[in-house]
Amino acid sequence: MTMIDQLRDGKTKAFAKHCFESGSVEKLRAAAEGSADQAEMEHWGITEGQWEEAVAAALADHEAAE
């Protein structure tokens, strides 16, 4: 989890870890190509930018592990 570990914001990092642990590469790629999930943003208390950063970090870490 190299990219996730570099995230500074606690909420963003927590959401990124959740995405990494619960999402497949395919799911994360689809999420990264689409728009931010409003329900997840509200649940995690994060902004659209934080959501995008977390998804990108989780996807990068999954791809690095392949």
mmCIF file of C-alpha atoms in Angstrom:
data_model
loop_
_atom_site.group_PDB
_atom_site.id
_atom_site.type_symbol
_atom_site.label_atom_id
_atom_site.label_comp_id
_atom_site.label_asym_id
_atom_site.label_seq_id
_atom_site.Cartn_x
_atom_site.Cartn_y
_atom_site.Cartn_z
ATOM 1 C CA MET A 1 0.000 0.000 0.000
ATOM 2 C CA THR A 2 2.650 2.494 -0.997
ATOM 3 C CA MET A 3 0.373 5.161 -2.479
ATOM 4 C CA ILE A 4 -2.181 4.834 0.307
ATOM 5 C CA ASP A 5 0.528 5.196 2.931
ATOM 6 C CA GLN A 6 1.556 8.510 1.351
ATOM 7 C CA LEU A 7 -1.901 10.050 1.815
ATOM 8 C CA ARG A 8 -1.819 12.685 4.545
ATOM 9 C CA ASP A 9 -5.512 13.159 5.301
ATOM 10 C CA GLY A 10 -6.807 10.569 7.767
ATOM 11 C CA LYS A 11 -10.296 10.256 6.272
ATOM 12 C CA THR A 12 -8.921 9.946 2.753
ATOM 13 C CA LYS A 13 -6.421 7.306 3.871
ATOM 14 C CA ALA A 14 -9.093 5.328 5.742
ATOM 15 C CA PHE A 15 -11.385 5.335 2.700
ATOM 16 C CA ALA A 16 -8.486 4.365 0.410
ATOM 17 C CA LYS A 17 -7.640 1.398 2.661
ATOM 18 C CA HIS A 18 -11.296 0.369 2.612
ATOM 19 C CA CYS A 19 -11.320 0.569 -1.205
ATOM 20 C CA PHE A 20 -8.106 -1.438 -1.458
ATOM 21 C CA GLU A 21 -9.321 -4.160 0.900
ATOM 22 C CA SER A 22 -12.881 -4.468 -0.399
ATOM 23 C CA GLY A 23 -12.630 -3.546 -4.073
ATOM 24 C CA SER A 24 -11.295 -5.466 -7.024
ATOM 25 C CA VAL A 25 -9.073 -3.847 -9.639
ATOM 26 C CA GLU A 26 -11.990 -3.892 -12.078
ATOM 27 C CA LYS A 27 -14.324 -2.215 -9.594
ATOM 28 C CA LEU A 28 -11.743 0.448 -8.795
ATOM 29 C CA ARG A 29 -11.040 1.114 -12.479
ATOM 30 C CA ALA A 30 -14.762 1.570 -13.109
ATOM 31 C CA ALA A 31 -15.030 3.898 -10.096
ATOM 32 C CA ALA A 32 -12.032 5.949 -11.260
ATOM 33 C CA GLU A 33 -13.573 6.383 -14.716
ATOM 34 C CA GLY A 34 -16.959 7.429 -13.355
ATOM 35 C CA SER A 35 -18.062 10.187 -11.051
ATOM 36 C CA ALA A 36 -17.628 10.196 -7.293
ATOM 37 C CA ASP A 37 -20.144 8.170 -5.301
ATOM 38 C CA GLN A 38 -22.267 10.614 -3.287
ATOM 39 C CA ALA A 39 -23.366 7.984 -0.761
ATOM 40 C CA GLU A 40 -19.766 6.950 -0.018
ATOM 41 C CA MET A 41 -18.706 10.588 0.289
ATOM 42 C CA GLU A 42 -21.466 11.247 2.818
ATOM 43 C CA HIS A 43 -20.784 8.027 4.730
ATOM 44 C CA TRP A 44 -17.044 8.677 4.990
ATOM 45 C CA GLY A 45 -17.368 12.458 5.433
ATOM 46 C CA ILE A 46 -15.072 13.219 2.511
ATOM 47 C CA THR A 47 -15.139 15.606 -0.427
ATOM 48 C CA GLU A 48 -15.232 14.669 -4.099
ATOM 49 C CA GLY A 49 -11.515 15.403 -4.366
ATOM 50 C CA GLN A 50 -10.734 13.172 -1.400
ATOM 51 C CA TRP A 51 -12.892 10.403 -2.883
ATOM 52 C CA GLU A 52 -11.056 10.626 -6.211
ATOM 53 C CA GLU A 53 -7.648 10.681 -4.500
ATOM 54 C CA ALA A 54 -8.499 7.634 -2.385
ATOM 55 C CA VAL A 55 -9.821 5.607 -5.327
ATOM 56 C CA ALA A 56 -6.751 6.510 -7.413
ATOM 57 C CA ALA A 57 -4.384 5.512 -4.611
ATOM 58 C CA ALA A 58 -6.171 2.199 -4.002
ATOM 59 C CA LEU A 59 -6.158 1.427 -7.730
ATOM 60 C CA ALA A 60 -2.455 2.296 -8.051
ATOM 61 C CA ASP A 61 -1.581 0.023 -5.144
ATOM 62 C CA HIS A 62 -3.633 -2.856 -6.601
ATOM 63 C CA GLU A 63 -1.963 -2.419 -9.996
ATOM 64 C CA ALA A 64 1.503 -2.282 -8.403
ATOM 65 C CA ALA A 65 0.787 -5.589 -6.661
ATOM 66 C CA GLU A 66 -0.155 -7.336 -9.926
#
